[in-house]
Coordinates of C-alpha atoms in Angstrom, one line a residue:
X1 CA 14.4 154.5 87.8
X2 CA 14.2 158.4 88.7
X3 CA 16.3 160.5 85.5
X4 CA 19.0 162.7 86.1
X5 CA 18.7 166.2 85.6
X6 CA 21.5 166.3 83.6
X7 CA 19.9 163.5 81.0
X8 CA 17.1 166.1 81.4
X9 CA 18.9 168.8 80.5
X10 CA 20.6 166.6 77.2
X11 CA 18.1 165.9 74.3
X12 CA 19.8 162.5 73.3
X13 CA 21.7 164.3 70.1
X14 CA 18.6 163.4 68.1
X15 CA 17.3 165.2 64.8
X16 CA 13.7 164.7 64.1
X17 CA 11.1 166.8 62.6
X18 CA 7.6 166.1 63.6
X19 CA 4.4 167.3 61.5
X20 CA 1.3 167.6 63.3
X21 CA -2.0 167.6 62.0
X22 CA -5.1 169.8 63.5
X23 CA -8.2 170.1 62.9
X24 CA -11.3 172.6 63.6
X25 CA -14.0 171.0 65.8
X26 CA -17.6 171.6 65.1
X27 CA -19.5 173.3 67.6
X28 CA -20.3 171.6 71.1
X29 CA -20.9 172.9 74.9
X30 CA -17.6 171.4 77.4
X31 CA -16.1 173.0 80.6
X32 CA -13.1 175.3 79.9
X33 CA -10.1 173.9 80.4
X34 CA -7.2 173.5 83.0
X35 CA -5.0 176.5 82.1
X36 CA -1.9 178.7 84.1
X37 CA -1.7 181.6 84.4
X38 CA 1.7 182.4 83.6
X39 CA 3.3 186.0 83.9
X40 CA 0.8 188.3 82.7
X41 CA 1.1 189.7 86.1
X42 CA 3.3 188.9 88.6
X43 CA 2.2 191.2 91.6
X44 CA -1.7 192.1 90.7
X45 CA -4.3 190.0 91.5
X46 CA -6.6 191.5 88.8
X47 CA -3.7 190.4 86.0
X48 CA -3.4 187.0 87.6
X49 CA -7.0 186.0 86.4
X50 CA -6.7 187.4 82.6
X51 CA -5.5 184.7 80.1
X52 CA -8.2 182.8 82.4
X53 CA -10.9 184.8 80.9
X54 CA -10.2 182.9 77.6
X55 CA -11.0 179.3 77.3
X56 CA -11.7 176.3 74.6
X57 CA -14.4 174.6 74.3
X58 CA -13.6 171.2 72.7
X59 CA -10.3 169.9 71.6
X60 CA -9.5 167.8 68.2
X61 CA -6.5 165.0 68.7
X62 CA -3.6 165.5 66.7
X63 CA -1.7 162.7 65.5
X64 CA 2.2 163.2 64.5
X65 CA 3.6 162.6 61.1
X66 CA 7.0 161.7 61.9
X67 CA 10.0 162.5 59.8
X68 CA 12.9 160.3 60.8
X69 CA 15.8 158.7 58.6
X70 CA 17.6 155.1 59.3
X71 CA 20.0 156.5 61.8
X72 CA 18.1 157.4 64.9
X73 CA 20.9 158.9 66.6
X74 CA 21.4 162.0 63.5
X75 CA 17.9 163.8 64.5
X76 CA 17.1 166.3 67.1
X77 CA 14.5 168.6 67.3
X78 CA 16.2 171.2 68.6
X79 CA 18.8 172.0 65.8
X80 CA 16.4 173.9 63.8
X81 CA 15.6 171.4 61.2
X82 CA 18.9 169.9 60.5
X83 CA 18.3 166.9 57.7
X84 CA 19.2 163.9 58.8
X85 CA 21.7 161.4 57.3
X86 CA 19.7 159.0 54.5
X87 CA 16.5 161.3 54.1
X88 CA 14.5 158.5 54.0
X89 CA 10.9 159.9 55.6
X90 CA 9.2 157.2 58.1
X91 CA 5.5 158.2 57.6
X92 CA 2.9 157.1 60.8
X93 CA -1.0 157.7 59.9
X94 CA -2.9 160.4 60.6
X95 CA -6.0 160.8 62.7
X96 CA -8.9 163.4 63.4
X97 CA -10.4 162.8 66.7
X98 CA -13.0 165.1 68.3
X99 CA -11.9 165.4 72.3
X100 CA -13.4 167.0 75.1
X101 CA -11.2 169.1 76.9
X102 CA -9.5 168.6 80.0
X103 CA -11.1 169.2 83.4
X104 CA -10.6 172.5 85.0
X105 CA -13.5 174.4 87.1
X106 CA -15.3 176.8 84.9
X107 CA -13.6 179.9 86.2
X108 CA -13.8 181.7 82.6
X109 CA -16.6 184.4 83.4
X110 CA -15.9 184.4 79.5
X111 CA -18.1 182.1 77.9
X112 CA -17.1 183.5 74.6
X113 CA -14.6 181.2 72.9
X114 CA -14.2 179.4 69.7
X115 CA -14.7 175.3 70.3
X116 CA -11.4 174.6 69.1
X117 CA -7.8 173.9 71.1
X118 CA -5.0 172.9 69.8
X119 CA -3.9 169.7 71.2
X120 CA -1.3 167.1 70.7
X121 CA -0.7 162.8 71.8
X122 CA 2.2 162.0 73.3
X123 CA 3.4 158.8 75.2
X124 CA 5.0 158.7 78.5
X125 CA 6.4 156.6 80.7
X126 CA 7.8 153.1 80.2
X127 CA 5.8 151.0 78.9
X128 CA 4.3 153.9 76.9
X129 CA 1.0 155.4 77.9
X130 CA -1.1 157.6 76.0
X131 CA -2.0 160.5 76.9
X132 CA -3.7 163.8 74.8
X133 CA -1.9 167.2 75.8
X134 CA -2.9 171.1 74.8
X135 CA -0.5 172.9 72.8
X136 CA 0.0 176.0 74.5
X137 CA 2.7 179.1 73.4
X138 CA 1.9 180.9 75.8
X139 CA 2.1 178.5 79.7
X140 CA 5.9 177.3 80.6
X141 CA 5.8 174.0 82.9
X142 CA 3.9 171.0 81.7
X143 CA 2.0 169.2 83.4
X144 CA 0.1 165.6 83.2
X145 CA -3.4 164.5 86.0
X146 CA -1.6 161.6 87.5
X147 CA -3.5 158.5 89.0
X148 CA -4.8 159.4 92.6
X149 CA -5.5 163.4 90.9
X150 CA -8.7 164.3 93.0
X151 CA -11.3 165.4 89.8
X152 CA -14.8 164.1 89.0
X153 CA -15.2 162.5 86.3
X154 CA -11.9 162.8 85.4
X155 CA -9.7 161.9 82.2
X156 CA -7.6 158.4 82.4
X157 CA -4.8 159.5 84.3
X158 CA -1.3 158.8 84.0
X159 CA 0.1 156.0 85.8
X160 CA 2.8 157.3 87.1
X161 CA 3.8 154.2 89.6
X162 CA 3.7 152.1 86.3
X163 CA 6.2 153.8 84.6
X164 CA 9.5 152.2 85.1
X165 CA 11.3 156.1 84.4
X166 CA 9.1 158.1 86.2
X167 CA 11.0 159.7 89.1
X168 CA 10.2 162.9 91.8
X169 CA 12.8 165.1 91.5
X170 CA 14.2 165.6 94.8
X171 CA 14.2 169.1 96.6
X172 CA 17.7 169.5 96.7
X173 CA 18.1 169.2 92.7
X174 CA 18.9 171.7 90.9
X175 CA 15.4 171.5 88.5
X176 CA 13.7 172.1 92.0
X177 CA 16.3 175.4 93.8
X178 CA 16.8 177.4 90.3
X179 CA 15.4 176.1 87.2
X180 CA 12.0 177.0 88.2
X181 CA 12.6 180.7 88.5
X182 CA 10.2 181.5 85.7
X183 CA 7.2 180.3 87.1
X184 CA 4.9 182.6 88.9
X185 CA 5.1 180.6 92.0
X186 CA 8.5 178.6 92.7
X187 CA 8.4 174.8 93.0
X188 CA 9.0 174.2 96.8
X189 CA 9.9 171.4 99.2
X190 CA 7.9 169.4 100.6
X191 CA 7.1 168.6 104.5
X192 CA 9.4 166.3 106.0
X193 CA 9.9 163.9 106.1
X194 CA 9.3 163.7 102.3
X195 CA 12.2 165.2 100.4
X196 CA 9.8 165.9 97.2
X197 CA 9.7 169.2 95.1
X198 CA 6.1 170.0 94.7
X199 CA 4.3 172.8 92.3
X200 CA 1.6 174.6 92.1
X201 CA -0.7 176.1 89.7
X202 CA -2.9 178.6 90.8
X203 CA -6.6 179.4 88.5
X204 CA -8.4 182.3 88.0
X205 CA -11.4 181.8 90.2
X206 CA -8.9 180.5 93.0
X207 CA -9.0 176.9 92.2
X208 CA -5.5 175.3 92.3
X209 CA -3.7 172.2 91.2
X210 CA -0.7 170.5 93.0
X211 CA 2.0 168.0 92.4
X212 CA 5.0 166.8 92.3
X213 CA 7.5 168.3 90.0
X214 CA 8.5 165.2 88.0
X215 CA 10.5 163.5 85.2
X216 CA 9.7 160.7 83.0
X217 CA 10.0 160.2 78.8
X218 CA 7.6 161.9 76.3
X219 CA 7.5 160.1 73.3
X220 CA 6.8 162.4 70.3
X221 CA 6.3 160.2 66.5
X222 CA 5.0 156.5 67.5
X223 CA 7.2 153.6 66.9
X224 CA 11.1 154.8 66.0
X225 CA 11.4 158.0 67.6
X226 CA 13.2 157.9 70.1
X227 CA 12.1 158.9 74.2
X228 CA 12.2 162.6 75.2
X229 CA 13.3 162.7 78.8
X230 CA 11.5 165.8 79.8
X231 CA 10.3 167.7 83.8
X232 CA 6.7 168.1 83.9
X233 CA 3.8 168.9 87.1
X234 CA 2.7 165.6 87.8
X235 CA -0.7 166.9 89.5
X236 CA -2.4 164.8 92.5
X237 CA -4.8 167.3 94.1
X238 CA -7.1 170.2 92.4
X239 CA -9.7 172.4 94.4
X240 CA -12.2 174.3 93.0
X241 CA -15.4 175.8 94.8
X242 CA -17.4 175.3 91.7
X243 CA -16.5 171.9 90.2
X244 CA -15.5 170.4 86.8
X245 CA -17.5 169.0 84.4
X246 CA -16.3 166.7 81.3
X247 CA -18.3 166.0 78.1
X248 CA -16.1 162.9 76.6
X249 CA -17.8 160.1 76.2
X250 CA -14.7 157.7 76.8
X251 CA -12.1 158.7 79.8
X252 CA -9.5 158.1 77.5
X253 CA -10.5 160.7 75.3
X254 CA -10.5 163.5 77.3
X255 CA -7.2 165.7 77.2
X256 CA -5.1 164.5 80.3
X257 CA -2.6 167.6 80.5
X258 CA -1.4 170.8 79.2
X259 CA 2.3 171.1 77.0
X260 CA 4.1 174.1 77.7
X261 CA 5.8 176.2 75.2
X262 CA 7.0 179.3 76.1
X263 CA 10.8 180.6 76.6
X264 CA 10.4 179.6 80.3
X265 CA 13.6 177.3 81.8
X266 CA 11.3 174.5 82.3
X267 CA 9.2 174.8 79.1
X268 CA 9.2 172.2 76.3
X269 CA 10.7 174.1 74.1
X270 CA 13.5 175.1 76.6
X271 CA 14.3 171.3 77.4
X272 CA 14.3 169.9 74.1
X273 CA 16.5 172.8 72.7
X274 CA 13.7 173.4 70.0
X275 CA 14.4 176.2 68.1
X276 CA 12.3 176.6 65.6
X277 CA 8.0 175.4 65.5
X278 CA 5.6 176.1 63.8
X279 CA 1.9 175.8 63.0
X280 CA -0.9 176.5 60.4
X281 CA -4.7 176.4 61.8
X282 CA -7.0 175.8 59.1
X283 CA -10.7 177.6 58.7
X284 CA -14.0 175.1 58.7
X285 CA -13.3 172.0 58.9
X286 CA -9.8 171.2 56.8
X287 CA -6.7 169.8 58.7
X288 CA -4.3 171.9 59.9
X289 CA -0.8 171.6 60.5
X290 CA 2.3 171.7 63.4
X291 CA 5.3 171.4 63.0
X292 CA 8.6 171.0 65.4
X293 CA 12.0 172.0 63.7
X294 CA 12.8 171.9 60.2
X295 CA 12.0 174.6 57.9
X296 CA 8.3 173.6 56.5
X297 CA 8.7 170.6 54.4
X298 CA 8.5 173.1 52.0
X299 CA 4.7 173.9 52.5
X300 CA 5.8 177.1 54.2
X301 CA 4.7 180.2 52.6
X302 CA 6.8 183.2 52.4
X303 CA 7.1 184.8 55.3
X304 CA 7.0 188.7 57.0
X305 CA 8.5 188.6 60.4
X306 CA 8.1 190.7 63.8
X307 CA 11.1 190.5 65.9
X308 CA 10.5 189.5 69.5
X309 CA 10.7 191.8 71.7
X310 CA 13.1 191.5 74.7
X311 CA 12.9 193.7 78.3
X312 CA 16.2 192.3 80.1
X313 CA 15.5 193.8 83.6
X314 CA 12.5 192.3 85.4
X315 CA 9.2 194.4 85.3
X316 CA 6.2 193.8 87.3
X317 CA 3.8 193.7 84.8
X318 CA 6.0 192.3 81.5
X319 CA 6.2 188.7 80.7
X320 CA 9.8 187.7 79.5
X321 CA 9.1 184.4 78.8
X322 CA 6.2 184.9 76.4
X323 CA 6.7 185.7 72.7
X324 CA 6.0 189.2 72.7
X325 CA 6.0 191.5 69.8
X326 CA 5.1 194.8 69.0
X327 CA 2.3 195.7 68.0
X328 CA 2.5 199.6 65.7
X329 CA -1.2 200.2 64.9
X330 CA -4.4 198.5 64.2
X331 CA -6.5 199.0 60.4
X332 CA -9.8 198.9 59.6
X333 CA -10.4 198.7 55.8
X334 CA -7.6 200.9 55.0
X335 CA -8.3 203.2 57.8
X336 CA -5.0 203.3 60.0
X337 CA -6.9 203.9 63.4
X338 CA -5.1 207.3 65.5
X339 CA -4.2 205.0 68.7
X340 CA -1.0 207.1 70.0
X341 CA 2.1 205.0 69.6
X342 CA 2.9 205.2 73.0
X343 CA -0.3 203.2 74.1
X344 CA 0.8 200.1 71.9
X345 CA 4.8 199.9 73.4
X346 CA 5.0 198.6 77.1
X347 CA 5.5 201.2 79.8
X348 CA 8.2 201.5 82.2
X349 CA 5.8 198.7 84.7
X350 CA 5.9 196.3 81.2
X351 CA 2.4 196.5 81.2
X352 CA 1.1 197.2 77.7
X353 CA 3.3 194.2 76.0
X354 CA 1.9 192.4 73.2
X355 CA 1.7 188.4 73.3
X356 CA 1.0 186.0 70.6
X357 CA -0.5 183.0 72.2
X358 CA -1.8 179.7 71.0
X359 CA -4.0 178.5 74.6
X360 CA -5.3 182.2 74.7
X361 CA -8.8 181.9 72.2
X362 CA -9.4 185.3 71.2
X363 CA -7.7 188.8 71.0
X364 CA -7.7 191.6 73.4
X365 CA -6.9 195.0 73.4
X366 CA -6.0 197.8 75.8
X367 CA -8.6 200.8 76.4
X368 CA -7.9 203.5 73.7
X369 CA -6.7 200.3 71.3
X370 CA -10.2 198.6 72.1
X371 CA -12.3 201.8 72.0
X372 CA -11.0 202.9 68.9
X373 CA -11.6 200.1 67.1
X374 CA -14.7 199.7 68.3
X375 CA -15.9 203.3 67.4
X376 CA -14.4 202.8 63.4
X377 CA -16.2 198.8 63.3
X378 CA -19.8 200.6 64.6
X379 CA -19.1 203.2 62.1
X380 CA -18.0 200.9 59.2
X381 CA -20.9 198.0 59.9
X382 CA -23.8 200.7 60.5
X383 CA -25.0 199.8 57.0
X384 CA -24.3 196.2 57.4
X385 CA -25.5 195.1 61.3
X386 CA -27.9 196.5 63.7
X387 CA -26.3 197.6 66.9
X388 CA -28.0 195.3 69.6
X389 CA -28.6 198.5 71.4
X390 CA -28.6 197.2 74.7
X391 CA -26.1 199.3 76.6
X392 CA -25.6 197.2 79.4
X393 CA -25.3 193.9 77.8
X394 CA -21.5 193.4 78.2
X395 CA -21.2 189.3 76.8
X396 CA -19.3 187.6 80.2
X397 CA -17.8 191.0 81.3
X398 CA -15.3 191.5 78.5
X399 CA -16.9 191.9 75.0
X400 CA -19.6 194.5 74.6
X401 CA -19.6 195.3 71.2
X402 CA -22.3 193.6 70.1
X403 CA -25.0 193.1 67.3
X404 CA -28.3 191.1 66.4
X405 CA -30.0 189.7 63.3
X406 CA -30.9 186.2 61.7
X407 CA -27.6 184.0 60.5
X408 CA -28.5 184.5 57.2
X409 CA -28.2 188.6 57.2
X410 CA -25.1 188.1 59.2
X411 CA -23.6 185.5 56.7
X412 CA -24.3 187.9 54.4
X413 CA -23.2 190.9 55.9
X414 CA -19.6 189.1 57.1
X415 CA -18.7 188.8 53.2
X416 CA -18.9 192.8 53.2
X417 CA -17.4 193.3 56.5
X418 CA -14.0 195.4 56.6
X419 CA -10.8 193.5 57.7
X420 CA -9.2 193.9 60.5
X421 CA -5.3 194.1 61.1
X422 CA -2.9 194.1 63.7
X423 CA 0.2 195.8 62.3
X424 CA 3.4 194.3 63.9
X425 CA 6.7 195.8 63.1
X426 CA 7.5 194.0 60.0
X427 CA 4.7 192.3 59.4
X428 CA 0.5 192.0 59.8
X429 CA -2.0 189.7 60.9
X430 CA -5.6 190.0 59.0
X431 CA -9.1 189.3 60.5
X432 CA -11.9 189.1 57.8
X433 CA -15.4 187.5 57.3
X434 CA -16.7 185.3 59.6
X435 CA -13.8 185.8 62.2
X436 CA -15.2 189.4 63.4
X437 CA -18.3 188.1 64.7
X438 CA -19.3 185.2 67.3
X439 CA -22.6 184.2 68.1
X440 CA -23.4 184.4 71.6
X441 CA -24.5 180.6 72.7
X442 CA -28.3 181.3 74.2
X443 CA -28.8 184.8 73.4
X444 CA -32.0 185.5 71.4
X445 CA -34.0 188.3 70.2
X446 CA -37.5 187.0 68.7
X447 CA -36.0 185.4 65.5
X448 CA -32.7 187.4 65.8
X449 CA -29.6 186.1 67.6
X450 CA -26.7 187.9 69.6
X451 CA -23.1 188.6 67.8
X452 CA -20.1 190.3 69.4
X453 CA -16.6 190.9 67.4
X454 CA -14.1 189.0 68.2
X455 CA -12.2 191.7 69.9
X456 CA -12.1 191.6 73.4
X457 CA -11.5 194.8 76.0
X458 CA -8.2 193.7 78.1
X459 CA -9.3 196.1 80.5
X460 CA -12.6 194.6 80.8
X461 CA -10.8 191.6 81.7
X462 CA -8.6 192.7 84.5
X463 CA -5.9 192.3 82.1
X464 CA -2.8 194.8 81.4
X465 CA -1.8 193.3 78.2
X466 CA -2.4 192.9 74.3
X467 CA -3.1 189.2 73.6
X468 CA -3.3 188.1 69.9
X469 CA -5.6 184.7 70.4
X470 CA -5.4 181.4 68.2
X471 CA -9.0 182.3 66.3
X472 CA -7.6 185.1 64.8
X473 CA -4.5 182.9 63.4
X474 CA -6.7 180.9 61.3
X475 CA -5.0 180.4 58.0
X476 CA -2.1 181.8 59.2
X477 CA 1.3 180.2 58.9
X478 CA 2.7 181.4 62.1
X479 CA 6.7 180.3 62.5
X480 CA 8.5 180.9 66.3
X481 CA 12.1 181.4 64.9
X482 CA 13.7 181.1 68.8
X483 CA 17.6 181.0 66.4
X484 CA 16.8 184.7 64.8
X485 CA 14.4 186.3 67.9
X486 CA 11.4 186.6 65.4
X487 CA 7.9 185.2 64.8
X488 CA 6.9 185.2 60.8
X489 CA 3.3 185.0 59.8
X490 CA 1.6 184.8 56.1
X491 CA -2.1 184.1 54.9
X492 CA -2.2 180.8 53.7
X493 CA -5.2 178.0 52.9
X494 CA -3.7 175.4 56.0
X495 CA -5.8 172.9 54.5
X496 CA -3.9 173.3 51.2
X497 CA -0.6 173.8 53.2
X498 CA -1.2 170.3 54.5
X499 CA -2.4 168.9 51.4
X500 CA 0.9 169.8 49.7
X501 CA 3.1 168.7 52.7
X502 CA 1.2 165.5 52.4
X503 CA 2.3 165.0 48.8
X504 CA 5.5 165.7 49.2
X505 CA 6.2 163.2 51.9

């Protein structure tokens, strides 16, 4: 049975808030995975291929703790947290699964990425399947591999000739003429005589995926929450020059697609009428939270909000879809670094706009921005690390500054380090300790391995924009507040966040 667009369009006048519970991965080697590159540039090539340069490693399963009262038909998600009728909490258990990631050619030239993704279950279809999604702020269109998908070794697929409300949208429907405006490259008709509306994706090392622009039910919260009808990229066919690898050890445990949440027409957030998420990544190995709607369960910290920053005429270079704020200066210690405002604020192209994204890994910074900081963090750490003094060592193209010495000295040396902060208008987000430094996968020196800060150069990366990465929101509480135009961020211990939230419900 193929779904309207306008039961598409209507989120079933349903209240529900949904807790989600994430995890850090340890440490292991898996392909990047299958990402978009959505809107950091439109028109240049070069910015096509930046928030490609950033990857994830492995991916943890995050199973929903479902808040849902006797009345089905009082909750909706997108209401912003609305409490439902009887109050009654329906709680679901909660898992911590280590997943590989899903496949994508390794187009990152940036092997430098944490090993952690955020990533979500959801069942489609009818009868349900199961299928493991990333989380992603910062892509618009969803998208599932669907049975026939031409990857090696690939995921389990979804079925989508075994779902009894899976349809194609047609290429006369309006999802397929208009609502797809936001997307980079338009959904289009098919060849006759096929009257299907296809996508596609393009990568960063010119590998693509394609498909047909779809609809079917995501079931978010297990047994008594209700379907979500929802659009999504139903992908048959990806290319890539360089292949795909895939470390799970069972199919089924391999992330199958990618869940969009930007401000984009066709994003998750946009067809569910969500306004109001949020989510609290822990440090180590502690559990971690997300949350859709509601206000927190009361775990929520006080927060200091940005307001998002809105460019109403199109640019070539400014995404309006992403969740851009403004960035106003970047510390070090207490030193307020003396980057000229006018480098931090977009230009009159849009490039230069600052982007808080959860697929992105790690943060990057524009020229004077990046070489600033890195001039005050070699001057603040000369006591602390020795400069690896190898001028030409640039780690995967992007991240030259760069250090060596045994774990132990660096352990040591990251309790001492200065912090770091991005200053937003309203509001700051803190790097300390062990969240400066990587260590480069490979690279030794004698007894001495390679580290490189966290801090990435955007220009480096063919990239014309600020992007503030998911590492550097660990143990943060970071709220998207769509009602009021803001994002709020606090320092918080996520794994005591969740803890709490867990008591209470």
């Amino acid at each position: 049975m193929q779904l309207t667009v306008g039961v598409l369009l209507t989120f079933l006048g349903i209240d529900c808030r949904l807790v989600i519970p994430v995890l850090r991965a340890k440490s292991q080697s898996a392909a990047p995975r299958l990402k978009s590159l959505h809107g950091l540039n439109r028109t240049d090539r070069k910015v096509e291929t930046a928030r490609q340069l950033v990857g994830m490693e492995s991916f943890i399963v995050l199973l929903f703790l479902f808040l849902a009262t006797a009345e089905p038909s009082s909750y909706g998600i997108g209401d912003g947290g609305r409490e439902g009728k009887s109050g009654r909490a329906v709680l679901l258990p909660l898992r911590v699964q280590e997943v590989a990631p899903p496949p994508r050619a390794p187009a990152n030239r940036l092997r430098f990425r944490h090993n952690v993704s955020l990533t979500v279950p959801v069942a489609v279809g009818t009868p349900p399947q199961n299928m493991t999604m990333v989380l992603d702020t910062g892509s618009e269109l969803s998208w599932l591999l669907c049975n026939g998908s031409s990857l090696s070794p690939p995921p389990v697929p979804f079925n989508a000739s075994a779902s009894l409300t899976y349809g194609a949208v047609p290429c006369s429907s309006p999802a397929c003429m208009w609502q797809g405006r936001d997307l980079p490259v338009r959904p289009f008709c098919d060849t006759p005589p096929s009257n299907a509306c296809r996508v596609s994706i393009s990568y960063a090392d010119a590998s693509s995926a394609d498909g047909l622009l779809a609809t079917d039910t995501f079931l978010l919260g297990g047994a008594g929450a209700p379907p979500v009808p929802a659009l999504f990229g139903c992908i048959t066919s990806y290319s890539s020059s360089t292949g795909t690898t895939n470390n799970a050890s069972d199919p089924s445990e391999a992330a199958t697609g990618l869940l969009g949440m930007n401000r984009g027409s066709l994003s998750f957030v946009t067809q569910t009428s969500t306004r109001r998420f949020a989510y609290c990544i822990a440090g180590g190995e502690g559990p971690g939270i997300l949350i859709l709607g509601g206000d927190g369960g009361g775990a929520a910290p006080v927060l200091n909000y940005t307001p998002l920053i809105e460019i109403s005429q199109p640019l070539p270079y400014f995404d309006r879809v992403a969740y851009t704020v403004q960035l106003e200066g970047i510390r070090v210690g207490r030193a307020l670094l003396p980057i000229p405002k006018s480098v931090l604020t977009p230009d009159h192209t849009g490039a230069g706009q600052t982007m808080v994204d959860s697929g992105t890994q790690f943060t990057f910074l524009l020229g004077d921005a990046y070489a600033a900081l890195k001039g005050e963090f070699l001057n603040q750490t000369r006591p602390l690390l020795s400069p690896l003094g190898e001028p030409e060592f640039v780690f995967q193209g992007a991240f030259d500054t760069c250090f060596r010495g045994t774990e132990a000295r660096v352990a040591a040396a990251s309790r001492l380090l200065s912090e770091v902060a991005l200053v937003l208008r309203g509001a700051e987000v803190a790097v300390t300790g062990e969240k400066l430094l990587y260590r480069v996968p490979g690279e030794r020196r004698g007894d001495e391995t390679v580290w490189c800060l966290t801090f990435g150069s955007s220009d480096m990366a063919g990239m014309s924009a600020y992007v503030i990465g998911h590492h550097h929101q660990q143990d943060v509480w970071v709220e998207y507040d769509l009602e009021n135009g803001r994002v709020g961020f606090a320092p918080v211990r996520c794994d005591l966040a969740t803890q709490r939230l867990g008591v209470r419900l």
